[in-house]
PDB file of C-alpha atoms in Angstrom:
ATOM      1  CA  UNK A   1      49.583 -13.226 122.321  1.00  0.00           C
ATOM      2  CA  UNK A   2      51.692 -13.584 119.983  1.00  0.00           C
ATOM      3  CA  UNK A   3      54.329 -10.662 120.707  1.00  0.00           C
ATOM      4  CA  UNK A   4      57.840 -10.265 121.376  1.00  0.00           C
ATOM      5  CA  UNK A   5      59.941  -7.396 121.579  1.00  0.00           C
ATOM      6  CA  UNK A   6      63.756  -7.882 120.263  1.00  0.00           C
ATOM      7  CA  UNK A   7      66.743  -5.062 120.575  1.00  0.00           C
ATOM      8  CA  UNK A   8      69.829  -5.913 118.482  1.00  0.00           C
ATOM      9  CA  UNK A   9      72.955  -3.878 119.077  1.00  0.00           C
ATOM     10  CA  UNK A  10      75.905  -3.463 116.189  1.00  0.00           C
ATOM     11  CA  UNK A  11      78.594  -1.423 115.370  1.00  0.00           C
ATOM     12  CA  UNK A  12      76.470   0.006 112.264  1.00  0.00           C
ATOM     13  CA  UNK A  13      73.535   0.295 114.147  1.00  0.00           C
ATOM     14  CA  UNK A  14      71.064  -0.201 117.195  1.00  0.00           C
ATOM     15  CA  UNK A  15      67.346  -2.153 116.408  1.00  0.00           C
ATOM     16  CA  UNK A  16      64.302  -1.948 118.612  1.00  0.00           C
ATOM     17  CA  UNK A  17      61.504  -4.011 117.293  1.00  0.00           C
ATOM     18  CA  UNK A  18      58.138  -4.644 119.191  1.00  0.00           C
ATOM     19  CA  UNK A  19      55.849  -6.987 117.073  1.00  0.00           C
ATOM     20  CA  UNK A  20      52.545  -8.524 117.251  1.00  0.00           C
ATOM     21  CA  UNK A  21      50.451 -10.729 114.938  1.00  0.00           C
ATOM     22  CA  UNK A  22      46.813 -10.424 116.148  1.00  0.00           C
ATOM     23  CA  UNK A  23      46.982  -7.066 115.873  1.00  0.00           C
ATOM     24  CA  UNK A  24      44.845  -4.227 114.359  1.00  0.00           C
ATOM     25  CA  UNK A  25      48.021  -2.813 112.556  1.00  0.00           C
ATOM     26  CA  UNK A  26      48.736  -0.391 114.707  1.00  0.00           C
ATOM     27  CA  UNK A  27      52.278   0.976 114.027  1.00  0.00           C
ATOM     28  CA  UNK A  28      55.497   3.404 115.010  1.00  0.00           C
ATOM     29  CA  UNK A  29      57.888   3.127 112.515  1.00  0.00           C
ATOM     30  CA  UNK A  30      61.118   5.840 112.707  1.00  0.00           C
ATOM     31  CA  UNK A  31      64.409   4.039 110.173  1.00  0.00           C
ATOM     32  CA  UNK A  32      65.019   7.680 109.617  1.00  0.00           C
ATOM     33  CA  UNK A  33      64.687   6.532 105.832  1.00  0.00           C
ATOM     34  CA  UNK A  34      60.967   8.062 104.401  1.00  0.00           C
ATOM     35  CA  UNK A  35      60.871   5.899 102.263  1.00  0.00           C
ATOM     36  CA  UNK A  36      61.341   2.777 104.244  1.00  0.00           C
ATOM     37  CA  UNK A  37      59.211   4.406 106.875  1.00  0.00           C
ATOM     38  CA  UNK A  38      56.075   3.556 104.722  1.00  0.00           C
ATOM     39  CA  UNK A  39      56.633   0.605 102.965  1.00  0.00           C
ATOM     40  CA  UNK A  40      57.308  -0.692 107.027  1.00  0.00           C
ATOM     41  CA  UNK A  41      53.859   1.291 108.126  1.00  0.00           C
ATOM     42  CA  UNK A  42      52.450  -0.356 104.711  1.00  0.00           C
ATOM     43  CA  UNK A  43      53.395  -4.101 105.799  1.00  0.00           C
ATOM     44  CA  UNK A  44      52.060  -3.171 109.683  1.00  0.00           C
ATOM     45  CA  UNK A  45      48.768  -2.158 108.303  1.00  0.00           C
ATOM     46  CA  UNK A  46      47.902  -4.717 105.894  1.00  0.00           C
ATOM     47  CA  UNK A  47      49.684  -7.563 107.656  1.00  0.00           C
ATOM     48  CA  UNK A  48      47.365  -6.179 110.513  1.00  0.00           C
ATOM     49  CA  UNK A  49      50.447  -6.413 112.333  1.00  0.00           C
ATOM     50  CA  UNK A  50      51.145  -4.268 115.406  1.00  0.00           C
ATOM     51  CA  UNK A  51      54.223  -3.207 114.599  1.00  0.00           C
ATOM     52  CA  UNK A  52      56.870  -0.296 116.682  1.00  0.00           C
ATOM     53  CA  UNK A  53      60.606  -0.294 114.600  1.00  0.00           C
ATOM     54  CA  UNK A  54      63.105   2.073 115.634  1.00  0.00           C
ATOM     55  CA  UNK A  55      67.123   2.013 114.177  1.00  0.00           C
ATOM     56  CA  UNK A  56      69.297   4.987 114.267  1.00  0.00           C
ATOM     57  CA  UNK A  57      72.449   3.821 111.594  1.00  0.00           C
ATOM     58  CA  UNK A  58      74.746   4.941 109.880  1.00  0.00           C
ATOM     59  CA  UNK A  59      73.081   6.042 107.157  1.00  0.00           C
ATOM     60  CA  UNK A  60      75.572   8.871 106.342  1.00  0.00           C
ATOM     61  CA  UNK A  61      77.210   6.160 104.988  1.00  0.00           C
ATOM     62  CA  UNK A  62      73.755   4.782 103.148  1.00  0.00           C
ATOM     63  CA  UNK A  63      70.680   2.932 103.861  1.00  0.00           C
ATOM     64  CA  UNK A  64      72.075  -0.961 103.680  1.00  0.00           C
ATOM     65  CA  UNK A  65      72.960  -1.638 107.134  1.00  0.00           C
ATOM     66  CA  UNK A  66      69.696  -0.117 108.282  1.00  0.00           C
ATOM     67  CA  UNK A  67      67.419  -1.501 106.135  1.00  0.00           C
ATOM     68  CA  UNK A  68      69.378  -4.940 106.185  1.00  0.00           C
ATOM     69  CA  UNK A  69      69.880  -5.224 110.223  1.00  0.00           C
ATOM     70  CA  UNK A  70      65.961  -4.026 110.327  1.00  0.00           C
ATOM     71  CA  UNK A  71      65.188  -7.230 108.391  1.00  0.00           C
ATOM     72  CA  UNK A  72      67.159  -9.734 110.590  1.00  0.00           C
ATOM     73  CA  UNK A  73      65.605  -8.278 113.640  1.00  0.00           C
ATOM     74  CA  UNK A  74      61.717  -8.253 112.056  1.00  0.00           C
ATOM     75  CA  UNK A  75      62.485 -11.846 110.921  1.00  0.00           C
ATOM     76  CA  UNK A  76      63.910 -13.031 114.402  1.00  0.00           C
ATOM     77  CA  UNK A  77      60.923 -11.483 116.032  1.00  0.00           C
ATOM     78  CA  UNK A  78      58.341 -13.204 113.736  1.00  0.00           C
ATOM     79  CA  UNK A  79      60.659 -16.011 114.137  1.00  0.00           C
ATOM     80  CA  UNK A  80      59.891 -16.106 118.376  1.00  0.00           C
ATOM     81  CA  UNK A  81      56.598 -14.325 117.738  1.00  0.00           C
ATOM     82  CA  UNK A  82      54.783 -17.352 115.870  1.00  0.00           C
ATOM     83  CA  UNK A  83      55.791 -19.968 118.524  1.00  0.00           C
ATOM     84  CA  UNK A  84      55.487 -23.448 117.492  1.00  0.00           C
ATOM     85  CA  UNK A  85      53.149 -23.058 114.674  1.00  0.00           C
ATOM     86  CA  UNK A  86      50.772 -25.264 115.527  1.00  0.00           C
ATOM     87  CA  UNK A  87      46.708 -24.472 114.050  1.00  0.00           C
ATOM     88  CA  UNK A  88      48.540 -22.064 111.562  1.00  0.00           C
ATOM     89  CA  UNK A  89      47.108 -21.885 107.942  1.00  0.00           C
ATOM     90  CA  UNK A  90      50.748 -22.026 107.553  1.00  0.00           C
ATOM     91  CA  UNK A  91      50.309 -21.076 103.340  1.00  0.00           C
ATOM     92  CA  UNK A  92      49.016 -18.234 101.458  1.00  0.00           C
ATOM     93  CA  UNK A  93      49.540 -16.071  98.107  1.00  0.00           C
ATOM     94  CA  UNK A  94      47.910 -12.849  97.942  1.00  0.00           C
ATOM     95  CA  UNK A  95      48.081 -10.513  94.940  1.00  0.00           C
ATOM     96  CA  UNK A  96      48.504  -6.842  94.899  1.00  0.00           C
ATOM     97  CA  UNK A  97      47.569  -4.565  92.330  1.00  0.00           C
ATOM     98  CA  UNK A  98      48.630  -1.055  92.108  1.00  0.00           C
ATOM     99  CA  UNK A  99      48.113   0.865  89.157  1.00  0.00           C
ATOM    100  CA  UNK A 100      49.975  -0.370  86.190  1.00  0.00           C
ATOM    101  CA  UNK A 101      51.737  -2.712  88.868  1.00  0.00           C
ATOM    102  CA  UNK A 102      50.511  -6.747  89.753  1.00  0.00           C
ATOM    103  CA  UNK A 103      52.456  -7.672  92.813  1.00  0.00           C
ATOM    104  CA  UNK A 104      51.808 -11.324  94.131  1.00  0.00           C
ATOM    105  CA  UNK A 105      53.515 -12.182  97.208  1.00  0.00           C
ATOM    106  CA  UNK A 106      53.158 -16.146  97.890  1.00  0.00           C
ATOM    107  CA  UNK A 107      55.104 -17.691 101.392  1.00  0.00           C
ATOM    108  CA  UNK A 108      54.902 -20.921 103.514  1.00  0.00           C
ATOM    109  CA  UNK A 109      56.050 -20.959 106.863  1.00  0.00           C
ATOM    110  CA  UNK A 110      58.057 -23.480 106.425  1.00  0.00           C
ATOM    111  CA  UNK A 111      61.793 -23.672 108.555  1.00  0.00           C
ATOM    112  CA  UNK A 112      63.295 -23.226 105.512  1.00  0.00           C
ATOM    113  CA  UNK A 113      64.126 -20.184 104.491  1.00  0.00           C
ATOM    114  CA  UNK A 114      64.137 -18.809 100.653  1.00  0.00           C
ATOM    115  CA  UNK A 115      63.788 -16.048  98.890  1.00  0.00           C
ATOM    116  CA  UNK A 116      62.807 -15.894  94.925  1.00  0.00           C
ATOM    117  CA  UNK A 117      62.870 -11.639  94.314  1.00  0.00           C
ATOM    118  CA  UNK A 118      61.348 -10.764  90.921  1.00  0.00           C
ATOM    119  CA  UNK A 119      60.776  -6.893  90.152  1.00  0.00           C
ATOM    120  CA  UNK A 120      62.082  -6.261  86.842  1.00  0.00           C
ATOM    121  CA  UNK A 121      63.737  -2.868  86.708  1.00  0.00           C
ATOM    122  CA  UNK A 122      63.758  -0.726  88.806  1.00  0.00           C
ATOM    123  CA  UNK A 123      65.004   2.952  89.169  1.00  0.00           C
ATOM    124  CA  UNK A 124      68.014   3.641  91.047  1.00  0.00           C
ATOM    125  CA  UNK A 125      66.832   5.581  93.430  1.00  0.00           C
ATOM    126  CA  UNK A 126      63.004   6.228  95.261  1.00  0.00           C
ATOM    127  CA  UNK A 127      63.930   9.426  97.550  1.00  0.00           C
ATOM    128  CA  UNK A 128      66.583   8.155  99.954  1.00  0.00           C
ATOM    129  CA  UNK A 129      66.110   4.593  99.661  1.00  0.00           C
ATOM    130  CA  UNK A 130      68.345   2.362  97.196  1.00  0.00           C
ATOM    131  CA  UNK A 131      66.051   0.285  95.573  1.00  0.00           C
ATOM    132  CA  UNK A 132      68.063  -2.715  95.486  1.00  0.00           C
ATOM    133  CA  UNK A 133      67.900  -2.471  99.441  1.00  0.00           C
ATOM    134  CA  UNK A 134      64.508  -3.838  98.919  1.00  0.00           C
ATOM    135  CA  UNK A 135      65.483  -7.241  97.859  1.00  0.00           C
ATOM    136  CA  UNK A 136      68.315  -7.635 101.038  1.00  0.00           C
ATOM    137  CA  UNK A 137      65.157  -6.424 103.155  1.00  0.00           C
ATOM    138  CA  UNK A 138      63.112  -8.955 102.422  1.00  0.00           C
ATOM    139  CA  UNK A 139      66.353 -11.400 101.555  1.00  0.00           C
ATOM    140  CA  UNK A 140      67.296 -10.757 105.933  1.00  0.00           C
ATOM    141  CA  UNK A 141      63.377 -10.949 106.813  1.00  0.00           C
ATOM    142  CA  UNK A 142      62.709 -14.623 104.863  1.00  0.00           C
ATOM    143  CA  UNK A 143      65.954 -16.135 105.957  1.00  0.00           C
ATOM    144  CA  UNK A 144      65.603 -14.771 109.922  1.00  0.00           C
ATOM    145  CA  UNK A 145      61.717 -15.904 110.169  1.00  0.00           C
ATOM    146  CA  UNK A 146      61.691 -19.163 108.769  1.00  0.00           C
ATOM    147  CA  UNK A 147      60.312 -18.253 105.708  1.00  0.00           C
ATOM    148  CA  UNK A 148      60.111 -19.823 102.150  1.00  0.00           C
ATOM    149  CA  UNK A 149      59.058 -16.257 100.123  1.00  0.00           C
ATOM    150  CA  UNK A 150      58.448 -15.821  96.519  1.00  0.00           C
ATOM    151  CA  UNK A 151      57.893 -11.991  95.473  1.00  0.00           C
ATOM    152  CA  UNK A 152      57.142 -10.767  92.176  1.00  0.00           C
ATOM    153  CA  UNK A 153      55.676  -8.301  89.987  1.00  0.00           C
ATOM    154  CA  UNK A 154      53.759 -10.159  87.035  1.00  0.00           C
ATOM    155  CA  UNK A 155      54.103  -6.392  85.322  1.00  0.00           C
ATOM    156  CA  UNK A 156      54.678  -2.542  85.959  1.00  0.00           C
ATOM    157  CA  UNK A 157      56.397   0.798  85.167  1.00  0.00           C
ATOM    158  CA  UNK A 158      56.314   2.637  88.190  1.00  0.00           C
ATOM    159  CA  UNK A 159      59.314   1.355  90.978  1.00  0.00           C
ATOM    160  CA  UNK A 160      57.537   2.954  93.731  1.00  0.00           C
ATOM    161  CA  UNK A 161      54.249   1.555  93.003  1.00  0.00           C
ATOM    162  CA  UNK A 162      56.836  -2.127  92.229  1.00  0.00           C
ATOM    163  CA  UNK A 163      57.916  -1.710  95.788  1.00  0.00           C
ATOM    164  CA  UNK A 164      54.916  -0.517  97.779  1.00  0.00           C
ATOM    165  CA  UNK A 165      52.946  -3.665  96.268  1.00  0.00           C
ATOM    166  CA  UNK A 166      55.067  -6.096  97.637  1.00  0.00           C
ATOM    167  CA  UNK A 167      55.673  -5.015 100.826  1.00  0.00           C
ATOM    168  CA  UNK A 168      51.153  -5.037 100.351  1.00  0.00           C
ATOM    169  CA  UNK A 169      51.227  -7.976  99.231  1.00  0.00           C
ATOM    170  CA  UNK A 170      53.528  -9.431 101.687  1.00  0.00           C
ATOM    171  CA  UNK A 171      51.500  -8.441 104.745  1.00  0.00           C
ATOM    172  CA  UNK A 172      48.417  -9.512 103.297  1.00  0.00           C
ATOM    173  CA  UNK A 173      49.990 -12.986 102.562  1.00  0.00           C
ATOM    174  CA  UNK A 174      51.734 -12.782 106.440  1.00  0.00           C
ATOM    175  CA  UNK A 175      48.075 -12.119 107.960  1.00  0.00           C
ATOM    176  CA  UNK A 176      46.649 -14.498 106.185  1.00  0.00           C
ATOM    177  CA  UNK A 177      49.293 -18.044 106.576  1.00  0.00           C
ATOM    178  CA  UNK A 178      49.914 -17.376 110.410  1.00  0.00           C
ATOM    179  CA  UNK A 179      45.849 -16.880 111.180  1.00  0.00           C
ATOM    180  CA  UNK A 180      44.753 -18.899 113.517  1.00  0.00           C
ATOM    181  CA  UNK A 181      42.289 -22.450 111.442  1.00  0.00           C
ATOM    182  CA  UNK A 182      40.712 -24.501 114.143  1.00  0.00           C
ATOM    183  CA  UNK A 183      40.376 -27.767 111.911  1.00  0.00           C
ATOM    184  CA  UNK A 184      44.299 -27.409 112.073  1.00  0.00           C
ATOM    185  CA  UNK A 185      45.256 -29.851 114.557  1.00  0.00           C
ATOM    186  CA  UNK A 186      49.098 -29.375 116.112  1.00  0.00           C
ATOM    187  CA  UNK A 187      51.302 -28.822 113.650  1.00  0.00           C
ATOM    188  CA  UNK A 188      50.403 -27.640 110.090  1.00  0.00           C
ATOM    189  CA  UNK A 189      52.345 -30.651 108.158  1.00  0.00           C
ATOM    190  CA  UNK A 190      51.937 -33.984 107.642  1.00  0.00           C
ATOM    191  CA  UNK A 191      55.711 -34.843 108.965  1.00  0.00           C
ATOM    192  CA  UNK A 192      54.470 -33.434 111.897  1.00  0.00           C
ATOM    193  CA  UNK A 193      57.306 -31.029 112.672  1.00  0.00           C
ATOM    194  CA  UNK A 194      57.869 -27.630 110.459  1.00  0.00           C
TER     195      UNK A 194
END
């Protein structure tokens, strides 16, 4: 079973993640930031990843440390849970339409972390969520997960729709990339290592 539990404590946050890649999308999310809770719920549900994510942080300052640190710990958990990567699909691209918005997530579980993030113009805030933190979350997750991640809004206007569509697209892309393919023998790379 590709499942891992991780805790991380700093002077700014305390994060707990329990992640199971081969799940059904059940989740329990509590970061104290409502919109961010909603986004992590969507990531779990659409990725069929069972996820417990809890964070207490210095949100009286702002949400930055909470959102980034959850991304770090979630990335670390993914990296450990995926293991040696033998037999996985490795690559995936997924499009999600949400009303007037179209989002695309393309990723490679490569061991070479990189993020391209292009969401266009966003409203400054969605509820208590600073929209600049979406990119911070995705970067922290990609770097610590060891994946190359390209996220793009092809078109759209509503900031809520844009960010929500990106989280859903990432969930679906992860779901396909981590799936085991019985035809893949060993590491899915001509180099023999990822």
